[in-house]
Amino acid sequence: MAIGGTLDIENEASQPIARFVLREVAQQMR
């Protein structure tokens, strides 16, 4: 699972996208 690394890159590129991805991942993990 390279979500952490991808999240780091997305966070540096654009925080809004990273937040959206984080929300989707959190919902899927629940």
XYZ file of C-alpha atoms in Angstrom:
30
model
C 0.000 0.000 0.000
C 1.748 3.148 -1.203
C -1.097 5.438 -0.145
C 1.125 7.148 2.430
C 3.774 8.032 -0.135
C 1.195 9.133 -2.683
C -0.562 11.204 -0.036
C 2.721 12.938 0.773
C 3.213 13.858 -2.886
C -0.394 14.965 -3.296
C -0.165 17.021 -0.104
C 2.846 18.899 -1.462
C 1.202 19.331 -4.876
C -2.260 20.304 -3.615
C -3.718 19.982 -0.135
C -7.398 19.924 -1.223
C -6.862 16.770 -3.305
C -4.978 15.080 -0.473
C -7.815 15.877 1.919
C -10.376 14.481 -0.511
C -8.353 11.289 -0.965
C -7.922 10.985 2.792
C -11.683 11.216 3.258
C -12.337 8.560 0.621
C -9.731 6.217 2.102
C -11.121 6.742 5.596
C -14.635 5.920 4.406
C -13.399 2.787 2.613
C -11.386 1.670 5.649
C -14.382 2.082 7.982
